[in-house]
Amino acid sequence: MLDAEFFRRWMTTTAETVEREADRLTELDSAIGDADHGSNLRRGFAAVTAVLEKDNPDTPGAVLTLAGRQLISTVGGASGPLYGTLLRSTGKALGDAAEVTREQLADALSAGVAAVGRLGGAAAGDKTMLDALLPAAESLSESFEAAAAAAETGALATVPLQARKGRASYLGERSMGHQDPGAASSALLIGALADVAS
Amino acid sequence: MRMLINVPETVVADALRGMAAAHPELNVDVENRVVVRRDAPAPGKVGLVSGGGSGHEPLHGGFVGPGMLAAACPGEVFTSPVPDQMVRAAAAVDSGEGVLFIVKNYTGDVLNFDMAAELAEDEGVRIAKVLVNDDVAVTDSLFTAGRRGTGATLFVEKLAGAAAEEGAPLERVEAIARRVNERARSFGVALSACTTPSKGSPTFDLPAGELELGVGIHGEPGRERRAMMTSREIADYSVNAVLEDLRPNGPVLALVNGMGATPLLELYGFNAEVQRVLAERDVSVARTLVGNYVTSLDMAGCSVTLCQVDEELLRLWDAPVKTPALRWGC
C-alpha cells in the first residue's frame, strides 16, 4: 500500500531529478520551443517541495492536489497548467483514502492524463507529454518499472513526430527530429515514481 | 554571455524594480508581478488586463496607463504568467464594470488566462476574454495551436483601452477588441536569433547572411529561410503576405515594429519601403507607428502589422493615451 509519505517522496524525488536534468530539458526545448522548460519545471517543483514541507498533507490525494495547485501557481507557460492539472486530477481521483494500491494509482493517473488531454486539446501522436503519459498510465497496472520504461519509450518515440500542439506546432515539419521536452520531463516524473517504489 | 543582468533568475524582478523607479505613476507590485495604473480601479470603467512572457518590452507593462491597459502581468522570460497574477490584477482593477482579458494565442497564455478567468469569476469579477491571433505566417488548421498573437496586440490594447476610457460597457469593449483582432494581420522577419537569459546563447541557429521569413516573437520559425534580402525586398514580401490575407477595403493603421536589436535608422528606412508597397497596392494609410513595441529580447528584425479601421476605430486610435511606451494627446 502507498501512503502520503510515499507520494511526498515521489514529488521530492521528481524535484531532485528535474533539478539534475534541467539543462537537458532546456536544451531539448531550445530546439523546438523557447528554451525554458527545464528552468520553469525546476522552479515549480522546488516550490512543490517547499509547500509539502510546510503544509504536510496527510493523504495521497491531498499531496498530489496540493502539488498540482502549486505548479499552476509557480510554473507559468503551458507546462504549469498541464502538469498542475495532471497532479490535481490524479489527486482528486484518489479521493481521501489514507493508503492506496498501485492499481488505484494507475486508474487515478489515467484520469489525470485524460484531464491533461482535455485541457490541451491533444491526443496521442501530437508530440506532447501525452505520448509519454498515456503508455505510462496503461503500464502502471502491470508494474512501476513497466510504467517507467513505457514513459521513456514513449518520450523517445516523439523524436520523428511532427508537433501538432503547443508552440512547437509553429515549426511544422521542422519540429521533426527533436524529442518533445514535455514528453521527456513526463518520463522523468514516472521514472521518479518507479525509483521511489523500488 | 554579454548581457546587462545579475543572474537569470532575477531578471524579471530586477526589471520591475527599475520600472517602478522610472514610473511612479504606476503601481508596480514586484513580488506578485502585477503592474497596475495608479488610479485603479477607475470608477465606471472596464479594466483591461493583458499579460504574457517577459522579453517583449515595452509589451505589456509599458502599455499600462490611462487610455490603454489597467494592468499587466509579466511572466518569466517568454513564459506566460500564472493565473494567480491575473486574478490579482483583475481584483485590483475591477470597478464593478468587469474586466477584459487580452490574450495572445499561445498555448500557455491561453491555458493560464482560462484558469484565471474561472478563479476571478468565482471571486465575483465579471470577465470577458479576447484572443489575439494575427500572424499570417502560421497556417491555421484543426491540427495546430492556431495563429500566433503578435503585433496586433498593441492595436487591440490601444483601441479597446480607449473605448474603456470613454466608459463603454464590457460587452462593447470586448466587441471592439474582437473587431480590431479580426481586421489586423501581421508578418515578422528575423535577421538574427535572440538570446534568453536562462540559456545564455541564441535560441535558434540562423547563419550569418540568412534571414527567417515569418518568424514569431519567440524566434519560432515561419515560412522559409532565405539568403539576406534588401529592405525593399523584405517590405515587398512582408506587406504582400499581410495583404494576401487581409484585403482591406478602407484605410489602415500601420505598425512597423522592431524586434529589439534593429535601430530606428533601419526601421524608418524599412517603413519608407512599407509605405511604398502600400501605395503601389492602393492601400491608404491613416496612421503609422514606427518603433520597438513588441520585441523579442535582442533579436534583430522587424514585423509589419496592418489594421483596417473605420471612423470609430480611428477616433479611438487618436484618443489620448498616457503610458510609459505610448503617449499622445495628453
mmCIF file of N, CA and C in Angstrom, chain B residues 49-101:
data_model
loop_
_atom_site.group_PDB
_atom_site.id
_atom_site.type_symbol
_atom_site.label_atom_id
_atom_site.label_comp_id
_atom_site.label_asym_id
_atom_site.label_seq_id
_atom_site.Cartn_x
_atom_site.Cartn_y
_atom_site.Cartn_z
ATOM 1 N N VAL B 49 -6.918 43.913 -18.783
ATOM 2 C CA VAL B 49 -5.754 43.225 -18.230
ATOM 3 C C VAL B 49 -5.114 42.405 -19.337
ATOM 4 N N SER B 50 -3.824 42.615 -19.528
ATOM 5 C CA SER B 50 -3.103 41.815 -20.507
ATOM 6 C C SER B 50 -1.882 41.218 -19.834
ATOM 7 N N GLY B 51 -1.195 40.371 -20.536
ATOM 8 C CA GLY B 51 -0.010 39.767 -19.944
ATOM 9 C C GLY B 51 0.553 38.719 -20.872
ATOM 10 N N GLY B 52 1.736 38.291 -20.532
ATOM 11 C CA GLY B 52 2.414 37.295 -21.344
ATOM 12 C C GLY B 52 3.834 37.188 -20.843
ATOM 13 N N GLY B 53 4.632 36.446 -21.560
ATOM 14 C CA GLY B 53 6.008 36.306 -21.155
ATOM 15 C C GLY B 53 6.728 37.643 -21.182
ATOM 16 N N SER B 54 7.747 37.779 -20.336
ATOM 17 C CA SER B 54 8.614 38.950 -20.430
ATOM 18 C C SER B 54 9.561 38.755 -21.607
ATOM 19 N N GLY B 55 10.269 39.827 -21.969
ATOM 20 C CA GLY B 55 11.164 39.741 -23.116
ATOM 21 C C GLY B 55 10.591 40.402 -24.357
ATOM 22 N N HIS B 56 9.359 40.925 -24.250
ATOM 23 C CA HIS B 56 8.721 41.601 -25.385
ATOM 24 C C HIS B 56 8.539 43.090 -25.106
ATOM 25 N N GLU B 57 9.311 43.643 -24.193
ATOM 26 C CA GLU B 57 9.114 45.015 -23.752
ATOM 27 C C GLU B 57 9.191 45.992 -24.942
ATOM 28 N N PRO B 58 8.383 47.057 -24.901
ATOM 29 C CA PRO B 58 7.531 47.510 -23.791
ATOM 30 C C PRO B 58 6.236 46.736 -23.576
ATOM 31 N N LEU B 59 5.830 45.847 -24.491
ATOM 32 C CA LEU B 59 4.681 44.989 -24.219
ATOM 33 C C LEU B 59 4.944 44.260 -22.903
ATOM 34 N N HIS B 60 4.061 44.132 -21.946
ATOM 35 C CA HIS B 60 2.768 44.783 -21.835
ATOM 36 C C HIS B 60 2.813 45.897 -20.772
ATOM 37 N N GLY B 61 3.770 45.795 -19.862
ATOM 38 C CA GLY B 61 3.855 46.762 -18.767
ATOM 39 C C GLY B 61 3.955 48.194 -19.266
ATOM 40 N N GLY B 62 4.604 48.372 -20.398
ATOM 41 C CA GLY B 62 4.771 49.701 -20.969
ATOM 42 C C GLY B 62 3.493 50.286 -21.528
ATOM 43 N N PHE B 63 2.449 49.487 -21.585
ATOM 44 C CA PHE B 63 1.173 49.962 -22.117
ATOM 45 C C PHE B 63 0.108 50.110 -21.030
ATOM 46 N N VAL B 64 0.563 50.190 -19.784
ATOM 47 C CA VAL B 64 -0.374 50.374 -18.674
ATOM 48 C C VAL B 64 -0.516 51.873 -18.390
ATOM 49 N N GLY B 65 -1.744 52.331 -18.345
ATOM 50 C CA GLY B 65 -1.989 53.733 -18.047
ATOM 51 C C GLY B 65 -3.293 54.194 -18.659
ATOM 52 N N PRO B 66 -3.706 55.414 -18.351
ATOM 53 C CA PRO B 66 -4.964 55.938 -18.879
ATOM 54 C C PRO B 66 -5.033 55.827 -20.400
ATOM 55 N N GLY B 67 -6.142 55.278 -20.897
ATOM 56 C CA GLY B 67 -6.341 55.137 -22.336
ATOM 57 C C GLY B 67 -5.880 53.813 -22.889
ATOM 58 N N MET B 68 -5.291 52.963 -22.037
ATOM 59 C CA MET B 68 -4.848 51.666 -22.562
ATOM 60 C C MET B 68 -5.095 50.598 -21.500
ATOM 61 N N LEU B 69 -4.072 49.898 -21.024
ATOM 62 C CA LEU B 69 -4.302 48.814 -20.071
ATOM 63 C C LEU B 69 -4.499 49.332 -18.648
ATOM 64 N N ALA B 70 -5.341 48.616 -17.890
ATOM 65 C CA ALA B 70 -5.458 48.910 -16.461
ATOM 66 C C ALA B 70 -4.388 48.155 -15.689
ATOM 67 N N ALA B 71 -4.005 46.984 -16.206
ATOM 68 C CA ALA B 71 -2.961 46.212 -15.535
ATOM 69 C C ALA B 71 -2.291 45.258 -16.514
ATOM 70 N N ALA B 72 -1.065 44.902 -16.190
ATOM 71 C CA ALA B 72 -0.333 43.914 -16.985
ATOM 72 C C ALA B 72 0.304 42.903 -16.052
ATOM 73 N N CYS B 73 0.408 41.662 -16.545
ATOM 74 C CA CYS B 73 1.012 40.573 -15.767
ATOM 75 C C CYS B 73 2.200 40.026 -16.542
ATOM 76 N N PRO B 74 3.422 40.397 -16.137
ATOM 77 C CA PRO B 74 4.586 39.856 -16.832
ATOM 78 C C PRO B 74 4.977 38.489 -16.285
ATOM 79 N N GLY B 75 5.145 37.521 -17.169
ATOM 80 C CA GLY B 75 5.609 36.196 -16.765
ATOM 81 C C GLY B 75 7.126 36.143 -16.775
ATOM 82 N N GLU B 76 7.674 34.959 -16.557
ATOM 83 C CA GLU B 76 9.107 34.769 -16.760
ATOM 84 C C GLU B 76 9.403 35.048 -18.228
ATOM 85 N N VAL B 77 10.681 35.099 -18.593
ATOM 86 C CA VAL B 77 11.047 35.403 -19.971
ATOM 87 C C VAL B 77 10.443 34.359 -20.918
ATOM 88 N N PHE B 78 9.642 34.828 -21.855
ATOM 89 C CA PHE B 78 8.974 34.000 -22.868
ATOM 90 C C PHE B 78 8.069 32.931 -22.266
ATOM 91 N N THR B 79 7.667 33.110 -21.007
ATOM 92 C CA THR B 79 6.796 32.149 -20.340
ATOM 93 C C THR B 79 5.556 32.879 -19.858
ATOM 94 N N SER B 80 4.391 32.336 -20.125
ATOM 95 C CA SER B 80 3.184 33.049 -19.720
ATOM 96 C C SER B 80 3.157 33.224 -18.211
ATOM 97 N N PRO B 81 2.480 34.263 -17.756
ATOM 98 C CA PRO B 81 2.299 34.440 -16.315
ATOM 99 C C PRO B 81 1.422 33.324 -15.753
ATOM 100 N N VAL B 82 1.298 33.276 -14.424
ATOM 101 C CA VAL B 82 0.474 32.250 -13.789
ATOM 102 C C VAL B 82 -0.889 32.850 -13.435
ATOM 103 N N PRO B 83 -1.907 32.005 -13.259
ATOM 104 C CA PRO B 83 -3.262 32.518 -13.011
ATOM 105 C C PRO B 83 -3.335 33.442 -11.798
ATOM 106 N N ASP B 84 -2.529 33.165 -10.769
ATOM 107 C CA ASP B 84 -2.575 33.997 -9.558
ATOM 108 C C ASP B 84 -2.329 35.469 -9.883
ATOM 109 N N GLN B 85 -1.414 35.734 -10.820
ATOM 110 C CA GLN B 85 -1.117 37.122 -11.202
ATOM 111 C C GLN B 85 -2.339 37.782 -11.829
ATOM 112 N N MET B 86 -2.999 37.044 -12.719
ATOM 113 C CA MET B 86 -4.137 37.619 -13.443
ATOM 114 C C MET B 86 -5.327 37.843 -12.511
ATOM 115 N N VAL B 87 -5.517 36.908 -11.586
ATOM 116 C CA VAL B 87 -6.611 37.054 -10.624
ATOM 117 C C VAL B 87 -6.370 38.288 -9.761
ATOM 118 N N ARG B 88 -5.120 38.455 -9.335
ATOM 119 C CA ARG B 88 -4.764 39.613 -8.519
ATOM 120 C C ARG B 88 -4.966 40.911 -9.315
ATOM 121 N N ALA B 89 -4.552 40.886 -10.578
ATOM 122 C CA ALA B 89 -4.710 42.070 -11.425
ATOM 123 C C ALA B 89 -6.189 42.403 -11.617
ATOM 124 N N ALA B 90 -6.982 41.371 -11.882
ATOM 125 C CA ALA B 90 -8.414 41.594 -12.112
ATOM 126 C C ALA B 90 -9.057 42.204 -10.870
ATOM 127 N N ALA B 91 -8.691 41.682 -9.703
ATOM 128 C CA ALA B 91 -9.265 42.212 -8.459
ATOM 129 C C ALA B 91 -8.845 43.666 -8.253
ATOM 130 N N ALA B 92 -7.613 43.985 -8.650
ATOM 131 C CA ALA B 92 -7.094 45.340 -8.432
ATOM 132 C C ALA B 92 -7.757 46.375 -9.336
ATOM 133 N N VAL B 93 -8.206 45.962 -10.517
ATOM 134 C CA VAL B 93 -8.704 46.952 -11.484
ATOM 135 C C VAL B 93 -10.215 46.931 -11.646
ATOM 136 N N ASP B 94 -10.890 45.938 -11.074
ATOM 137 C CA ASP B 94 -12.331 45.841 -11.287
ATOM 138 C C ASP B 94 -13.081 46.909 -10.484
ATOM 139 N N SER B 95 -13.799 47.748 -11.203
ATOM 140 C CA SER B 95 -14.592 48.792 -10.547
ATOM 141 C C SER B 95 -16.032 48.339 -10.372
ATOM 142 N N GLY B 96 -16.298 47.079 -10.771
ATOM 143 C CA GLY B 96 -17.671 46.581 -10.786
ATOM 144 C C GLY B 96 -18.212 46.500 -12.203
ATOM 145 N N GLU B 97 -17.470 47.088 -13.155
ATOM 146 C CA GLU B 97 -17.902 47.098 -14.561
ATOM 147 C C GLU B 97 -17.350 45.920 -15.346
ATOM 148 N N GLY B 98 -16.508 45.104 -14.701
ATOM 149 C CA GLY B 98 -15.952 43.932 -15.366
ATOM 150 C C GLY B 98 -14.559 44.166 -15.909
ATOM 151 N N VAL B 99 -13.944 43.061 -16.329
ATOM 152 C CA VAL B 99 -12.547 43.082 -16.763
ATOM 153 C C VAL B 99 -12.424 42.329 -18.083
ATOM 154 N N LEU B 100 -11.671 42.905 -19.009
ATOM 155 C CA LEU B 100 -11.387 42.219 -20.273
ATOM 156 C C LEU B 100 -9.963 41.681 -20.239
ATOM 157 N N PHE B 101 -9.825 40.365 -20.404
ATOM 158 C CA PHE B 101 -8.509 39.738 -20.545
ATOM 159 C C PHE B 101 -8.116 39.750 -22.023
#
